[in-house]
Amino acid sequence: DLLLEPVLSQWLRATAQRFRVVANWQTENPLLSSVDLAAMQTMLPFADGLFFVSHRNLASTRRHLLQPLANARVAHNPLRCGSAAALPWPAHETWRFATVGRLHGTKGPALLLHALHATLADAPEWHLHIIGRGTEETYLRATAAMLGLERRVTFEGQVDSLAEIWAHRHLLISSPLEEGVPMTIPEAMLHGR
């Protein structure tokens, strides 16, 4: 985001203002121009601290910027479910899978549909519940239809209660392409999934 605010970046450097950067997400293979790369290589070492949500995100940033970033450390996101207890196993005979997150390309839902089609299209007794909202819902519905999976896939929209999600689903399928630690994984694990 500092690249989007060059005036702020210049002011921070010129006034020696203290600042910290929280890197909650970044692309695995960014397309940085030489000007943007130089700006990041110059700016980030001046931060009081750089905080990354995973070791992978930090390693990826070090690789892209060609810098050790000695002022960086990992600070994991807190779980939103507190001390959830494992839920009873769903009694459904049909395997109920869930993918949870924004319906966006970086979350990988379209590739997940293609993977399920390639591996389980003819397998009996499974259903995918897509939980979340986003700009790609229409595209994902069309993808499911094109693959012949429309009867095996349900779009649930936003569900606020993690217990509600996991009370009736057997397995989380995590498909994000560019996240260090998708929070859905430990959240599902805390509910026994």
Short mmCIF file of C-alpha atoms in Angstrom, two decimals:
data_model
loop_
_atom_site.label_atom_id
_atom_site.label_comp_id
_atom_site.label_asym_id
_atom_site.label_seq_id
_atom_site.Cartn_x
_atom_site.Cartn_y
_atom_site.Cartn_z
CA ASP A 1 0.00 0.00 0.00
CA LEU A 2 2.96 2.33 0.48
CA LEU A 3 3.48 2.21 -3.29
CA LEU A 4 -0.02 3.64 -3.71
CA GLU A 5 0.83 6.60 -1.48
CA PRO A 6 4.14 8.05 -2.72
CA VAL A 7 3.51 11.41 -1.02
CA LEU A 8 3.00 9.68 2.34
CA SER A 9 6.12 7.56 1.79
CA GLN A 10 8.21 10.63 0.97
CA TRP A 11 6.87 12.44 4.04
CA LEU A 12 7.64 9.47 6.31
CA ARG A 13 11.23 9.39 5.08
CA ALA A 14 11.75 13.17 5.04
CA THR A 15 10.41 13.67 8.58
CA ALA A 16 11.90 10.46 10.00
CA GLN A 17 8.41 9.59 11.27
CA ARG A 18 8.15 6.28 13.05
CA PHE A 19 5.90 3.79 11.30
CA ARG A 20 5.13 0.10 11.18
CA VAL A 21 3.93 -2.05 8.33
CA VAL A 22 1.52 -4.96 8.68
CA ALA A 23 1.74 -7.29 5.69
CA ASN A 24 -1.48 -9.28 5.91
CA TRP A 25 -1.32 -10.55 2.35
CA GLN A 26 0.79 -10.27 -0.76
CA THR A 27 0.88 -11.96 -4.10
CA GLU A 28 3.24 -14.91 -4.43
CA ASN A 29 4.71 -13.64 -7.69
CA PRO A 30 4.29 -9.87 -7.87
CA LEU A 31 4.85 -7.90 -11.02
CA LEU A 32 6.88 -5.05 -9.58
CA SER A 33 8.42 -2.51 -11.91
CA SER A 34 12.04 -1.61 -11.25
CA VAL A 35 10.82 1.73 -9.84
CA ASP A 36 8.38 0.03 -7.43
CA LEU A 37 11.00 -2.54 -6.40
CA ALA A 38 13.50 0.23 -5.64
CA ALA A 39 10.85 2.15 -3.68
CA MET A 40 10.08 -0.89 -1.51
CA GLN A 41 13.76 -1.72 -1.02
CA THR A 42 14.31 1.85 0.14
CA MET A 43 11.21 2.27 2.28
CA LEU A 44 10.76 -0.98 4.24
CA PRO A 45 14.11 -0.98 6.06
CA PHE A 46 13.16 2.39 7.63
CA ALA A 47 10.04 1.00 9.33
CA ASP A 48 10.14 0.47 13.09
CA GLY A 49 8.77 -2.96 12.41
CA LEU A 50 7.43 -5.14 9.63
CA PHE A 51 4.83 -7.66 10.72
CA PHE A 52 3.89 -10.64 8.55
CA VAL A 53 1.07 -13.12 9.23
CA SER A 54 3.19 -16.13 8.29
CA HIS A 55 6.77 -17.25 7.83
CA ARG A 56 5.96 -18.02 4.20
CA ASN A 57 4.80 -14.45 3.51
CA LEU A 58 7.97 -13.08 5.13
CA ALA A 59 10.21 -15.45 3.16
CA SER A 60 8.40 -14.58 -0.05
CA THR A 61 8.85 -10.85 0.56
CA ARG A 62 12.54 -11.28 1.35
CA ARG A 63 12.92 -13.25 -1.89
CA HIS A 64 11.15 -10.61 -3.99
CA LEU A 65 12.90 -7.61 -2.47
CA LEU A 66 16.33 -9.29 -2.24
CA GLN A 67 16.69 -8.00 1.31
CA PRO A 68 17.00 -9.69 4.72
CA LEU A 69 14.50 -7.27 6.33
CA ALA A 70 16.06 -7.50 9.77
CA ASN A 71 13.21 -5.40 11.20
CA ALA A 72 10.61 -8.04 10.23
CA ARG A 73 8.87 -10.63 12.38
CA VAL A 74 5.85 -12.89 12.22
CA ALA A 75 2.69 -11.99 14.17
CA HIS A 76 -0.06 -14.53 13.53
CA ASN A 77 -3.64 -13.38 13.09
CA PRO A 78 -5.86 -14.22 16.07
CA LEU A 79 -8.52 -16.87 15.58
CA ARG A 80 -12.07 -15.55 15.57
CA CYS A 81 -13.54 -18.56 17.35
CA GLY A 82 -11.78 -18.37 20.69
CA SER A 83 -11.70 -21.72 22.45
CA ALA A 84 -14.15 -23.62 20.27
CA ALA A 85 -14.74 -27.27 21.07
CA ALA A 86 -14.78 -30.07 18.52
CA LEU A 87 -18.30 -30.64 17.24
CA PRO A 88 -19.97 -34.04 16.88
CA TRP A 89 -19.29 -35.70 13.55
CA PRO A 90 -22.13 -35.05 11.03
CA ALA A 91 -24.40 -38.05 10.55
CA HIS A 92 -24.93 -37.42 6.83
CA GLU A 93 -24.11 -40.32 4.51
CA THR A 94 -23.12 -37.92 1.76
CA TRP A 95 -19.67 -36.42 2.32
CA ARG A 96 -20.15 -32.69 2.78
CA PHE A 97 -17.11 -30.60 1.88
CA ALA A 98 -16.86 -26.87 2.55
CA THR A 99 -14.65 -24.14 1.22
CA VAL A 100 -14.87 -20.91 3.20
CA GLY A 101 -13.78 -17.43 2.11
CA ARG A 102 -14.27 -14.55 -0.25
CA LEU A 103 -15.26 -15.62 -3.74
CA HIS A 104 -12.19 -14.19 -5.43
CA GLY A 105 -9.57 -15.63 -7.77
CA THR A 106 -6.77 -15.53 -5.18
CA LYS A 107 -8.86 -17.81 -2.97
CA GLY A 108 -8.79 -20.51 -5.65
CA PRO A 109 -12.47 -21.55 -5.84
CA ALA A 110 -12.53 -21.96 -9.63
CA LEU A 111 -9.48 -24.24 -9.53
CA LEU A 112 -11.13 -26.18 -6.72
CA LEU A 113 -14.18 -26.83 -8.90
CA HIS A 114 -11.93 -28.04 -11.74
CA ALA A 115 -9.96 -30.26 -9.33
CA LEU A 116 -13.15 -31.82 -7.93
CA HIS A 117 -14.43 -32.41 -11.44
CA ALA A 118 -11.16 -34.05 -12.48
CA THR A 119 -10.94 -36.32 -9.45
CA LEU A 120 -14.44 -36.90 -8.06
CA ALA A 121 -16.94 -36.14 -10.83
CA ASP A 122 -18.06 -39.80 -10.99
CA ALA A 123 -17.62 -40.59 -7.30
CA PRO A 124 -20.87 -41.07 -5.41
CA GLU A 125 -21.96 -39.34 -2.24
CA TRP A 126 -20.24 -35.96 -2.04
CA HIS A 127 -21.36 -32.34 -2.07
CA LEU A 128 -19.41 -29.07 -1.93
CA HIS A 129 -20.73 -26.10 0.06
CA ILE A 130 -19.16 -22.82 -1.03
CA ILE A 131 -19.43 -20.42 1.90
CA GLY A 132 -18.76 -16.74 1.29
CA ARG A 133 -19.57 -13.86 -1.00
CA GLY A 134 -17.61 -12.08 -3.65
CA THR A 135 -17.25 -10.66 -7.10
CA GLU A 136 -16.72 -14.06 -8.77
CA GLU A 137 -19.91 -15.80 -7.69
CA THR A 138 -21.51 -15.56 -11.14
CA TYR A 139 -18.34 -16.92 -12.75
CA LEU A 140 -18.14 -19.76 -10.22
CA ARG A 141 -21.78 -20.71 -10.80
CA ALA A 142 -21.09 -20.79 -14.54
CA THR A 143 -17.96 -22.89 -13.93
CA ALA A 144 -19.93 -25.40 -11.85
CA ALA A 145 -22.60 -25.60 -14.57
CA MET A 146 -20.04 -26.02 -17.37
CA LEU A 147 -18.39 -28.86 -15.43
CA GLY A 148 -21.75 -30.51 -14.75
CA LEU A 149 -21.40 -30.00 -10.99
CA GLU A 150 -24.41 -27.76 -10.37
CA ARG A 151 -26.23 -30.51 -8.40
CA ARG A 152 -23.11 -31.19 -6.31
CA VAL A 153 -22.34 -27.56 -5.42
CA THR A 154 -24.33 -25.20 -3.19
CA PHE A 155 -23.52 -21.52 -2.77
CA GLU A 156 -24.31 -20.68 0.86
CA GLY A 157 -23.38 -16.99 0.93
CA GLN A 158 -22.02 -15.46 4.12
CA VAL A 159 -22.36 -17.57 7.28
CA ASP A 160 -21.28 -15.77 10.44
CA SER A 161 -21.15 -18.71 12.86
CA LEU A 162 -18.26 -21.12 12.48
CA ALA A 163 -20.14 -23.68 14.57
CA GLU A 164 -23.03 -23.43 12.09
CA ILE A 165 -20.64 -24.10 9.20
CA TRP A 166 -19.00 -27.12 10.80
CA ALA A 167 -22.02 -28.70 12.46
CA HIS A 168 -23.12 -30.14 9.09
CA ARG A 169 -19.89 -30.41 7.05
CA HIS A 170 -17.25 -33.13 7.24
CA LEU A 171 -14.19 -31.59 5.62
CA LEU A 172 -12.65 -28.20 4.82
CA ILE A 173 -11.08 -27.91 1.41
CA SER A 174 -8.69 -24.96 1.51
CA SER A 175 -7.84 -23.60 -1.92
CA PRO A 176 -6.23 -20.14 -1.50
CA LEU A 177 -3.36 -19.58 -3.87
CA GLU A 178 -1.51 -16.74 -2.16
CA GLU A 179 -2.02 -16.88 1.59
CA GLY A 180 0.59 -17.74 4.18
CA VAL A 181 -1.81 -19.27 6.70
CA PRO A 182 -5.48 -19.36 5.69
CA MET A 183 -7.34 -18.78 8.97
CA THR A 184 -10.04 -21.22 7.87
CA ILE A 185 -7.65 -24.14 8.50
CA PRO A 186 -7.08 -23.68 12.25
CA GLU A 187 -10.71 -22.56 12.68
CA ALA A 188 -11.96 -25.79 11.12
CA MET A 189 -9.48 -27.82 13.16
CA LEU A 190 -10.72 -26.26 16.39
CA HIS A 191 -14.19 -27.54 15.46
CA GLY A 192 -12.88 -31.05 14.80
CA ARG A 193 -12.75 -30.83 11.02
#
